[in-house]
PDB file of C-alpha atoms in Angstrom:
ATOM      1  CA  UNK L   5     116.318 132.345 110.500  1.00 45.00           C
ATOM      2  CA  UNK L   6     112.987 134.025 109.805  1.00 45.00           C
ATOM      3  CA  UNK L   7     113.093 137.503 107.807  1.00 45.00           C
ATOM      4  CA  UNK L   8     110.137 140.045 107.488  1.00 47.00           C
ATOM      5  CA  UNK L   9     110.580 141.424 104.024  1.00 48.00           C
ATOM      6  CA  UNK L  10     108.030 144.526 102.779  1.00 51.00           C
ATOM      7  CA  UNK L  11     108.070 145.435  98.666  1.00 53.00           C
ATOM      8  CA  UNK L  12     109.227 148.179  97.493  1.00 54.00           C
ATOM      9  CA  UNK L  13     108.019 150.231  94.296  1.00 51.00           C
ATOM     10  CA  UNK L  14     109.560 152.707  92.087  1.00 51.00           C
ATOM     11  CA  UNK L  15     111.614 154.913  93.799  1.00 53.00           C
ATOM     12  CA  UNK L  16     111.534 153.030  97.036  1.00 52.00           C
ATOM     13  CA  UNK L  17     108.367 154.068  97.767  1.00 53.00           C
ATOM     14  CA  UNK L  18     106.007 151.083 100.016  1.00 52.00           C
ATOM     15  CA  UNK L  19     103.566 149.285  98.097  1.00 50.00           C
ATOM     16  CA  UNK L  20     100.070 148.883  99.649  1.00 50.00           C
ATOM     17  CA  UNK L  21      96.784 147.116  99.443  1.00 50.00           C
ATOM     18  CA  UNK L  22      95.462 149.543 101.268  1.00 51.00           C
ATOM     19  CA  UNK L  23      96.535 152.647 103.122  1.00 53.00           C
ATOM     20  CA  UNK L  24      96.725 151.147 106.028  1.00 59.00           C
ATOM     21  CA  UNK L  25      98.426 147.600 105.524  1.00 55.00           C
ATOM     22  CA  UNK L  26     101.442 147.188 103.840  1.00 57.00           C
ATOM     23  CA  UNK L  27     103.045 144.190 101.669  1.00 54.00           C
ATOM     24  CA  UNK L  28     104.688 141.876 103.930  1.00 57.00           C
ATOM     25  CA  UNK L  29     106.033 138.654 102.755  1.00 60.00           C
ATOM     26  CA  UNK L  30     108.118 136.206 104.547  1.00 60.00           C
ATOM     27  CA  UNK L  31     111.504 134.223 103.795  1.00 58.00           C
ATOM     28  CA  UNK L  32     113.521 132.132 105.106  1.00 60.00           C
ATOM     29  CA  UNK L  33     116.801 131.174 105.182  1.00 60.00           C
ATOM     30  CA  UNK L  34     118.653 127.538 105.204  1.00 61.00           C
ATOM     31  CA  UNK L  35     120.775 126.929 108.415  1.00 60.00           C
ATOM     32  CA  UNK L  36     124.468 127.917 108.038  1.00 64.00           C
ATOM     33  CA  UNK L  37     125.779 125.145 110.215  1.00 69.00           C
ATOM     34  CA  UNK L  38     127.719 122.310 109.070  1.00 73.00           C
ATOM     35  CA  UNK L  39     125.123 119.307 111.086  1.00 78.00           C
ATOM     36  CA  UNK L  40     124.359 116.673 109.113  1.00 78.00           C
ATOM     37  CA  UNK L  41     120.712 115.950 107.954  1.00 75.00           C
ATOM     38  CA  UNK L  42     118.540 114.363 110.323  1.00 85.00           C
ATOM     39  CA  UNK L  43     116.206 111.500 109.132  1.00 87.00           C
ATOM     40  CA  UNK L  44     116.634 109.156 106.524  1.00 88.00           C
ATOM     41  CA  UNK L  45     118.283 109.264 103.583  1.00 90.00           C
ATOM     42  CA  UNK L  46     115.868 108.999 100.481  1.00 91.00           C
ATOM     43  CA  UNK L  47     118.052 106.362  99.001  1.00 91.00           C
ATOM     44  CA  UNK L  48     117.383 103.980 101.649  1.00 92.00           C
ATOM     45  CA  UNK L  49     113.710 104.576 101.697  1.00 94.00           C
ATOM     46  CA  UNK L  50     111.551 102.034  99.253  1.00 94.00           C
ATOM     47  CA  UNK L  51     108.288 103.028  98.049  1.00 95.00           C
ATOM     48  CA  UNK L  52     105.802 100.229  97.176  1.00 96.00           C
ATOM     49  CA  UNK L  53     103.172 100.907  95.060  1.00 97.00           C
ATOM     50  CA  UNK L  54     100.079  98.260  95.142  1.00 96.00           C
ATOM     51  CA  UNK L  55      97.561  96.959  92.892  1.00 95.00           C
ATOM     52  CA  UNK L  56      94.000  98.333  93.647  1.00 95.00           C
ATOM     53  CA  UNK L  57      92.114  95.270  94.693  1.00 92.00           C
ATOM     54  CA  UNK L  58      88.653  97.547  95.366  1.00 92.00           C
ATOM     55  CA  UNK L  59      85.604  96.186  92.838  1.00 92.00           C
ATOM     56  CA  UNK L  60      85.534  98.283  89.483  1.00 92.00           C
ATOM     57  CA  UNK L  61      88.485  99.990  90.508  1.00 93.00           C
ATOM     58  CA  UNK L  62      91.168 101.276  87.852  1.00 94.00           C
ATOM     59  CA  UNK L  63      93.070 103.819  88.807  1.00 95.00           C
ATOM     60  CA  UNK L  64      96.726 103.286  90.655  1.00 96.00           C
ATOM     61  CA  UNK L  65      98.509 105.283  93.301  1.00 96.00           C
ATOM     62  CA  UNK L  66     101.834 106.118  91.459  1.00 97.00           C
ATOM     63  CA  UNK L  67     102.211 107.165  87.317  1.00 96.00           C
ATOM     64  CA  UNK L  68     105.085 106.281  85.668  1.00 97.00           C
ATOM     65  CA  UNK L  69     105.366 110.140  85.528  1.00 97.00           C
ATOM     66  CA  UNK L  70     105.042 110.251  89.410  1.00 96.00           C
ATOM     67  CA  UNK L  71     107.717 107.342  89.623  1.00 97.00           C
ATOM     68  CA  UNK L  72     110.064 109.569  87.523  1.00 97.00           C
ATOM     69  CA  UNK L  73     109.455 112.497  90.356  1.00 97.00           C
ATOM     70  CA  UNK L  74     110.065 109.717  93.482  1.00 97.00           C
ATOM     71  CA  UNK L  75     113.664 108.580  91.504  1.00 96.00           C
ATOM     72  CA  UNK L  76     114.956 111.724  90.766  1.00 96.00           C
ATOM     73  CA  UNK L  77     115.669 112.556  94.543  1.00 95.00           C
ATOM     74  CA  UNK L  78     116.993 108.533  95.099  1.00 95.00           C
ATOM     75  CA  UNK L  79     113.891 106.632  95.813  1.00 96.00           C
ATOM     76  CA  UNK L  80     113.637 103.353  95.220  1.00 97.00           C
ATOM     77  CA  UNK L  81     110.299 102.868  93.852  1.00 97.00           C
ATOM     78  CA  UNK L  82     108.678  98.924  93.256  1.00 97.00           C
ATOM     79  CA  UNK L  83     105.486  98.412  91.778  1.00 98.00           C
ATOM     80  CA  UNK L  84     103.052  95.280  92.122  1.00 97.00           C
ATOM     81  CA  UNK L  85     103.048  93.558  88.578  1.00 97.00           C
ATOM     82  CA  UNK L  86      99.977  94.633  86.631  1.00 95.00           C
ATOM     83  CA  UNK L  87      99.171  97.414  89.001  1.00 95.00           C
ATOM     84  CA  UNK L  88      98.946 100.157  86.301  1.00 95.00           C
ATOM     85  CA  UNK L  89      97.277  97.710  84.232  1.00 94.00           C
ATOM     86  CA  UNK L  90      92.994  99.108  83.934  1.00 93.00           C
ATOM     87  CA  UNK L  91      95.088 103.025  83.989  1.00 94.00           C
ATOM     88  CA  UNK L  92      96.520 101.397  80.560  1.00 95.00           C
ATOM     89  CA  UNK L  93     100.199 101.625  82.169  1.00 97.00           C
ATOM     90  CA  UNK L  94     101.835  98.734  81.474  1.00 96.00           C
ATOM     91  CA  UNK L  95     104.601  96.942  83.645  1.00 96.00           C
ATOM     92  CA  UNK L  96     107.466  97.978  81.031  1.00 97.00           C
ATOM     93  CA  UNK L  97     106.180 101.515  81.217  1.00 97.00           C
ATOM     94  CA  UNK L  98     106.841 101.677  84.951  1.00 97.00           C
ATOM     95  CA  UNK L  99     110.271  99.893  84.478  1.00 97.00           C
ATOM     96  CA  UNK L 100     111.183 102.545  82.314  1.00 97.00           C
ATOM     97  CA  UNK L 101     110.228 104.906  84.404  1.00 96.00           C
ATOM     98  CA  UNK L 102     113.001 104.006  86.902  1.00 96.00           C
ATOM     99  CA  UNK L 103     110.872 100.876  88.936  1.00 97.00           C
ATOM    100  CA  UNK L 104     111.012  97.551  90.205  1.00 97.00           C
ATOM    101  CA  UNK L 105     108.004  95.217  89.053  1.00 97.00           C
ATOM    102  CA  UNK L 106     107.396  93.061  92.108  1.00 97.00           C
ATOM    103  CA  UNK L 107     105.065  90.658  93.362  1.00 95.00           C
ATOM    104  CA  UNK L 108     102.333  92.081  95.948  1.00 92.00           C
ATOM    105  CA  UNK L 109     103.932  90.661  99.080  1.00 92.00           C
ATOM    106  CA  UNK L 110     107.592  92.517  98.091  1.00 94.00           C
ATOM    107  CA  UNK L 111     105.201  95.906  98.035  1.00 95.00           C
ATOM    108  CA  UNK L 112     103.924  95.088 101.477  1.00 93.00           C
ATOM    109  CA  UNK L 113     107.464  95.340 102.714  1.00 92.00           C
ATOM    110  CA  UNK L 114     108.380  98.774 101.338  1.00 92.00           C
ATOM    111  CA  UNK L 115     108.846 101.540 104.071  1.00 92.00           C
ATOM    112  CA  UNK L 116     106.357 103.846 102.377  1.00 93.00           C
ATOM    113  CA  UNK L 117     103.147 102.305 100.059  1.00 94.00           C
ATOM    114  CA  UNK L 118     101.266 104.520  98.197  1.00 95.00           C
ATOM    115  CA  UNK L 119      97.142 103.168  97.788  1.00 95.00           C
ATOM    116  CA  UNK L 120      94.226 104.819  96.796  1.00 95.00           C
ATOM    117  CA  UNK L 121      91.731 103.100  99.010  1.00 94.00           C
ATOM    118  CA  UNK L 122      92.234 101.944 102.382  1.00 92.00           C
ATOM    119  CA  UNK L 123      93.981  98.799 103.098  1.00 91.00           C
ATOM    120  CA  UNK L 124      91.875  95.809 103.701  1.00 91.00           C
ATOM    121  CA  UNK L 125      92.740  93.861 106.587  1.00 91.00           C
ATOM    122  CA  UNK L 126      94.647  91.115 104.258  1.00 92.00           C
ATOM    123  CA  UNK L 127      97.033  94.190 103.203  1.00 91.00           C
ATOM    124  CA  UNK L 128      96.924  95.673 106.583  1.00 89.00           C
ATOM    125  CA  UNK L 129      98.363  92.195 107.915  1.00 90.00           C
ATOM    126  CA  UNK L 130     101.528  92.368 105.235  1.00 89.00           C
ATOM    127  CA  UNK L 131     102.539  95.347 106.909  1.00 85.00           C
ATOM    128  CA  UNK L 132     103.542  93.744 110.153  1.00 78.00           C
ATOM    129  CA  UNK L 133     104.165  95.904 112.840  1.00 80.00           C
ATOM    130  CA  UNK L 134     104.710  98.671 111.016  1.00 72.00           C
ATOM    131  CA  UNK L 135     102.173 101.791 111.539  1.00 59.00           C
ATOM    132  CA  UNK L 136      99.193 102.521 109.118  1.00 51.00           C
TER     133      UNK L 136
END
């Protein structure tokens, strides 16, 4: 449902940006039907974070703080062993944030893979028949 709402000031006077155009905002309300949510539940999805292999690349696609933000709604997060070493994040820090540290092959079996640079042809082959 979409409702247009105008902003009103003191004594109900319409606030205006200029003399010709009122300030108008949009407000959305949730559906009131009892239909089940569409899609896949977060708890059934795995997010994988592989180690970046590009020469001199020290970044990682997810920090331990990001892992906390992903696991809070229910995602399962797997991080490749030593993925955060270049950014000074240890495997123990990722585990404390709620991630599971796994091998490279297990990361690429995830439903969602977070990566900074495009995957190499070898990495893309590990995805199998899934979409890139």
